[in-house]
Coordinates of C-alpha atoms in Angstrom, one line a residue:
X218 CA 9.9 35.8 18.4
X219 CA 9.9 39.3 16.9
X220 CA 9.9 42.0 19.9
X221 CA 7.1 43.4 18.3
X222 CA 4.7 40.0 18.4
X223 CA 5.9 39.0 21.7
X224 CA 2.5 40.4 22.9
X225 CA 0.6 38.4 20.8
X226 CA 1.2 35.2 22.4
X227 CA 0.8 36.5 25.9
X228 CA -1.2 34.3 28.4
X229 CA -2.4 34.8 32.0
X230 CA -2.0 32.5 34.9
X231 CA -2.5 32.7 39.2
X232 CA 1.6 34.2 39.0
X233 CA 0.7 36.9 36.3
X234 CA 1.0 37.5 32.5
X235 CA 3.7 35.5 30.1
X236 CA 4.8 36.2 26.7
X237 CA 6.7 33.6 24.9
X238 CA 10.4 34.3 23.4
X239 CA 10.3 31.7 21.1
X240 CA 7.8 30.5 18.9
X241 CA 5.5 27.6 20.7
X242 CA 4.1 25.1 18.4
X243 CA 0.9 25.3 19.8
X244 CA -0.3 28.5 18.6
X245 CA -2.5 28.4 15.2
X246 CA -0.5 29.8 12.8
X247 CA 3.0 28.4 14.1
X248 CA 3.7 25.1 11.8
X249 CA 2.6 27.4 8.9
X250 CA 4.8 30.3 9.5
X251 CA 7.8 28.0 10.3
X252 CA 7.8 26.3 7.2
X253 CA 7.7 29.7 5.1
X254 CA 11.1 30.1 7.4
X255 CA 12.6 27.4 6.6
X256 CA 11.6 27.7 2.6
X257 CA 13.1 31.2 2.6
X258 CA 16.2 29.3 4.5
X259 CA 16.9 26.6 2.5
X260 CA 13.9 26.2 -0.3
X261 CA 16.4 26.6 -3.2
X262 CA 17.8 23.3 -2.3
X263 CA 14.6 21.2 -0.9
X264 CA 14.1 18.2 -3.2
X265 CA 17.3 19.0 -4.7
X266 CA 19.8 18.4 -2.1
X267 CA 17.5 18.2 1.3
X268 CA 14.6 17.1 2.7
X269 CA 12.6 20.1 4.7
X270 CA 9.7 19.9 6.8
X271 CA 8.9 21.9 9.8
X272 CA 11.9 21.3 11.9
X273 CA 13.0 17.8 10.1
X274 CA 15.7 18.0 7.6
X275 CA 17.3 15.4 5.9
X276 CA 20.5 16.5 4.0
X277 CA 21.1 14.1 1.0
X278 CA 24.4 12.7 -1.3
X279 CA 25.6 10.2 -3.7
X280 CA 28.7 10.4 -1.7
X281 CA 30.2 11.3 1.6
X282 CA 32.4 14.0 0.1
X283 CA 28.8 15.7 -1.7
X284 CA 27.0 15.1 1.8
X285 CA 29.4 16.8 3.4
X286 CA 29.5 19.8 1.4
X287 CA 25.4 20.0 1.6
X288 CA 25.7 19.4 5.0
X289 CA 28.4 22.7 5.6
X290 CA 25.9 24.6 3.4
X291 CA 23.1 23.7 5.3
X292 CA 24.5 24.7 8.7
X293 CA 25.8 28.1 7.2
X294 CA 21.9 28.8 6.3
X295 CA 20.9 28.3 9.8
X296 CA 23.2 30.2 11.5
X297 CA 22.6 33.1 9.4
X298 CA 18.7 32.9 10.0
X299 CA 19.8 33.0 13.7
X300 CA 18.2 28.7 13.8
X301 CA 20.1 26.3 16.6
X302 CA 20.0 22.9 16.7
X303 CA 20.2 20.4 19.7
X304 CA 22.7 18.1 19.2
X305 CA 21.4 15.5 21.0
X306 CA 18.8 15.1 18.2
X307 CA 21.2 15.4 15.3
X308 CA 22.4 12.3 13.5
X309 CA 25.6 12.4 10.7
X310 CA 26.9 10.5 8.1
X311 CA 24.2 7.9 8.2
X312 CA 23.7 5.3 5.5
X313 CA 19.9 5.4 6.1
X314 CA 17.3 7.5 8.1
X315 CA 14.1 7.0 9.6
X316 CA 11.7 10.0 8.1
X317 CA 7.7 10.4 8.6
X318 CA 7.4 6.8 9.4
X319 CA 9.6 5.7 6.9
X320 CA 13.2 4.1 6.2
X321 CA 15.0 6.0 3.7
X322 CA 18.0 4.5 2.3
X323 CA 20.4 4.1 -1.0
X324 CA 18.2 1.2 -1.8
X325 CA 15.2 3.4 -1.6
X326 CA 11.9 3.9 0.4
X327 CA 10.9 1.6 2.6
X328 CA 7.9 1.0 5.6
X329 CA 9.0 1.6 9.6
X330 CA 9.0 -1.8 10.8
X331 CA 8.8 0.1 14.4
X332 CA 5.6 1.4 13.5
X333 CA 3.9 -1.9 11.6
X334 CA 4.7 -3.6 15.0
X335 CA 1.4 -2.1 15.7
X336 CA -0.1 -3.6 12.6
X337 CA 1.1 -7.1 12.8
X338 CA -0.7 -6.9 16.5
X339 CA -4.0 -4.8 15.4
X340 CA -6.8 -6.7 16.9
X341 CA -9.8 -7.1 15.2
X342 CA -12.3 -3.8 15.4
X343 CA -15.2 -3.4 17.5
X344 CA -16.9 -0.3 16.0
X345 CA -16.8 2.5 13.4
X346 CA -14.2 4.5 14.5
X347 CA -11.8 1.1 15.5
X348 CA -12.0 0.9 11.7
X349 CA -11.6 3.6 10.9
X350 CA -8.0 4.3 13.0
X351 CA -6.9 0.9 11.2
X352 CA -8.0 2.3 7.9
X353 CA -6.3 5.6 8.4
X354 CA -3.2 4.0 10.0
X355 CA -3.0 1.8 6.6
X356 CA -3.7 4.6 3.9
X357 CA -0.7 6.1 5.0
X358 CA 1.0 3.4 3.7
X359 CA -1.2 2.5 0.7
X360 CA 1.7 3.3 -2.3
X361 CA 3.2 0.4 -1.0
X362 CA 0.5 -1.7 -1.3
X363 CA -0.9 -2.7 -4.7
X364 CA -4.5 -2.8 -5.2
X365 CA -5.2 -0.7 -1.8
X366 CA -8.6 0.0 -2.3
X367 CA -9.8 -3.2 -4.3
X368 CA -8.4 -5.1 -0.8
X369 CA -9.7 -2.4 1.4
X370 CA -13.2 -2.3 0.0
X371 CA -15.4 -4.5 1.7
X372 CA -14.2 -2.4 5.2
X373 CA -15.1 1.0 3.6
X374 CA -18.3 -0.4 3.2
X375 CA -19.0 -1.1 6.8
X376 CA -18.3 2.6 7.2
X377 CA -21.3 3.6 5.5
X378 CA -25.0 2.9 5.6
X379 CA -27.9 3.4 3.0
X380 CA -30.0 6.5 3.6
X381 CA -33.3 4.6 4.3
X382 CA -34.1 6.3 7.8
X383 CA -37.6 6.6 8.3
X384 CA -39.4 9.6 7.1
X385 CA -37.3 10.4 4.6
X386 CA -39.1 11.2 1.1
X387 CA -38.2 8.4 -1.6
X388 CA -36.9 11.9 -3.9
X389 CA -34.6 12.1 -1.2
X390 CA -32.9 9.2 -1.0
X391 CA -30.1 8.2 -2.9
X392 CA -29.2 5.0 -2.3
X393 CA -26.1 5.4 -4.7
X394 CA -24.5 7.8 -1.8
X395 CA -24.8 5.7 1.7
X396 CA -24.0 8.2 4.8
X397 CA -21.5 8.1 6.8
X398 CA -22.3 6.0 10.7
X399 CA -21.8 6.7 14.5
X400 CA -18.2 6.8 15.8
X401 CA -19.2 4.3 18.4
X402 CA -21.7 1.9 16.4
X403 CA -20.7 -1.5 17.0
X404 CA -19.9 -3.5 13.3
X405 CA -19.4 -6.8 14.9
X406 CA -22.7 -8.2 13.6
X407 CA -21.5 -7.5 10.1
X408 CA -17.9 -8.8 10.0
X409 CA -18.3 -11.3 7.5
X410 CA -15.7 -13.5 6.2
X411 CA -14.7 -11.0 3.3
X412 CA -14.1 -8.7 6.1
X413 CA -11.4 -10.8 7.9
X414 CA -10.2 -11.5 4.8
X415 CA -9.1 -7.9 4.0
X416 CA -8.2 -7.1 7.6
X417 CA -5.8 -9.9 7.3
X418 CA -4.8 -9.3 3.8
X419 CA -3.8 -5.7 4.6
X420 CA -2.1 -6.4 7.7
X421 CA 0.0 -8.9 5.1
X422 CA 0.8 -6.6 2.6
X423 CA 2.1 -3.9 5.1
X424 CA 4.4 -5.9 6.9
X425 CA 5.5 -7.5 3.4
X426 CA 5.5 -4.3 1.6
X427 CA 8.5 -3.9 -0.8
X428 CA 11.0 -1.4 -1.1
X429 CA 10.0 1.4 -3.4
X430 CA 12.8 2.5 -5.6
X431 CA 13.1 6.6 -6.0
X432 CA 12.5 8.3 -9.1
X433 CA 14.7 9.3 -11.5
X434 CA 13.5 11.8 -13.8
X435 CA 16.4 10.8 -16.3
X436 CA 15.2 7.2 -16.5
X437 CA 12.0 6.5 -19.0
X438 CA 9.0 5.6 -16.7
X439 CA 6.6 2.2 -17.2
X440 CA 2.6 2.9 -16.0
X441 CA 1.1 -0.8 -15.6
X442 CA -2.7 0.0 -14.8
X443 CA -5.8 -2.3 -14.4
X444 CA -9.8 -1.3 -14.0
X445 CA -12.5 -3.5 -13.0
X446 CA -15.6 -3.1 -11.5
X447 CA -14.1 -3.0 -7.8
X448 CA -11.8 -0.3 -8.8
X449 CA -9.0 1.3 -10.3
X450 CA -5.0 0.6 -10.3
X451 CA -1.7 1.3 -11.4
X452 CA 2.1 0.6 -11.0
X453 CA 4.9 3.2 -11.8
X454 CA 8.0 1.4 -12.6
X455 CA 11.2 2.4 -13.5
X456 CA 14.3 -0.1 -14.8
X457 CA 17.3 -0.8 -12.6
X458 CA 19.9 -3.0 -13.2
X459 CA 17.6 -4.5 -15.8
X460 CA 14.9 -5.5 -13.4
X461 CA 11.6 -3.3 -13.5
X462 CA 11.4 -1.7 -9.7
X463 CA 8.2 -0.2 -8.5
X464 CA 8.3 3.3 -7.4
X465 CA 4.6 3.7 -6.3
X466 CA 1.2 2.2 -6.5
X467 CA -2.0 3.9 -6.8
X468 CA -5.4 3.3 -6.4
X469 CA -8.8 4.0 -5.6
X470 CA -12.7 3.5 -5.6
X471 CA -15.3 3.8 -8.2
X472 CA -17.7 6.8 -8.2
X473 CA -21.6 5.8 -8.1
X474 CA -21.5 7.0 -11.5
X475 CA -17.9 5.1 -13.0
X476 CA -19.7 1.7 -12.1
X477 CA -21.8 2.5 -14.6
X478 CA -19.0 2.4 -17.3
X479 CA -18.4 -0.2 -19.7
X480 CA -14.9 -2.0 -18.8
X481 CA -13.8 -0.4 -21.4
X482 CA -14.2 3.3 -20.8
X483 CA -12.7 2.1 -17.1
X484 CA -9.2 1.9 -18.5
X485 CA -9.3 5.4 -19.8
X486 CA -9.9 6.4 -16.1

């Protein structure tokens, strides 16, 4: 901390007043003003030769010779910005890394089978906000699924219900946009079979997911998309070894107003 903003963090407690020395994480604007530090530290080589955020960095290379040299480069930034690190949560020289939930590797991008232990086990959910954890939990993963939201869609209905509470004016209503329900209401009397079926079918596709190949702005790119009325995809691919790999799959929803779209204005979308 700055001598100067030392004060600003102070806090009172039965033994007195305490000012921080270094920067806790728990004050509002402390991930924000980290980050600028460590863009002004090493932003000219994020995405180019590391991987920064907050106080995770990944330095990358085609070789050990080029790692190490990012690597030296790396640790001369830090020390001149006055940054330590603890060794004890270090790791060198490693052919892949576990990053944000995911496995990053030479072969490319790939889910944390540490954290889809919790998927394969996700018991079926009770209420709205059940739901919605498992949804959240899987949309982090959702470029490695294909079709996310055509499979997901019969849950994200149960997380919404029609605006037809009583005394509400029919020019109010809008049945096209349902509201959103109580964190607590129970959704057990409407788990139908097409419900288990994409609970299941989700919980499948994330502990199958493939390994998404990285992105080479030098290779030419392939863009497979589909549209129907339960929503829109796509597939980026890219060639490797003569085999078409995926890099990401996207998808979403229709609008109340795109399901009114011929099928053939949806594949403009």
């Amino acid at each position: 901390m700055h001598p100067e903003d030392k004060e600003k963090t102070a806090f009172i407690c039965p033994l007195g007043f305490f000012e921080f020395n270094r920067m806790p994480q728990g004050l509002t604007g402390a991930p924000a003003t980290f980050q600028r530090l460590m863009e002004k530290t090493v932003g000219d080589m994020n995405l180019i030769e590391v991987l920064v955020y907050l106080d995770d960095i990944i330095v990358f290379g085609k070789t050990l010779e080029e790692h190490e040299q990012r690597l030296e480069k790396v640790l001369k930034r830090l020390h001149e910005e006055g940054l330590k690190l603890s060794l004890e949560k270090c790791q060198f020289c490693l052919p892949s890394v576990t990053y944000l939930g995911h496995v990053v590797s030479a072969e490319g991008v790939s889910t944390d089978p540490r954290k889809l232990e919790a998927v394969a086990s996700w018991p079926r959910p009770r209420n709205v906000t059940e739901l919605r954890s498992f949804l959240g939990f899987c949309s982090y993963y959702r470029r490695f699924v294909g079709g996310f939201a055509k499979i997901a869609q019969p849950l994200n209905k149960l997380l919404q219900k029609e605006n037809t509470e009583e005394g509400c004016k029919a020019s109010d209503r809008n049945p096209s946009a349902p509201g959103p329900r109580k964190a607590r209401e129970s959704i057990q009397g409407e788990w139908t079979s097409q419900c288990e079926g994409a609970f299941l079918k989700l919980k499948e596709s994330l502990t199958q997911a493939p390994v998404l190949a990285y992105a080479d702005p030098h290779k030419p790119y392939e863009l497979h998309v589909d549209a129907s009325r339960e929503g829109l995809g796509g597939v980026l691919y890219q060639e490797y070894g003569g085999l078409l790999r995926p890099v990401a799959y996207v998808s979403r929803s229709l609008t109340p107003s795109e399901k009114n779209y011929p099928t053939h204005k949806l594949e403009f979308l």
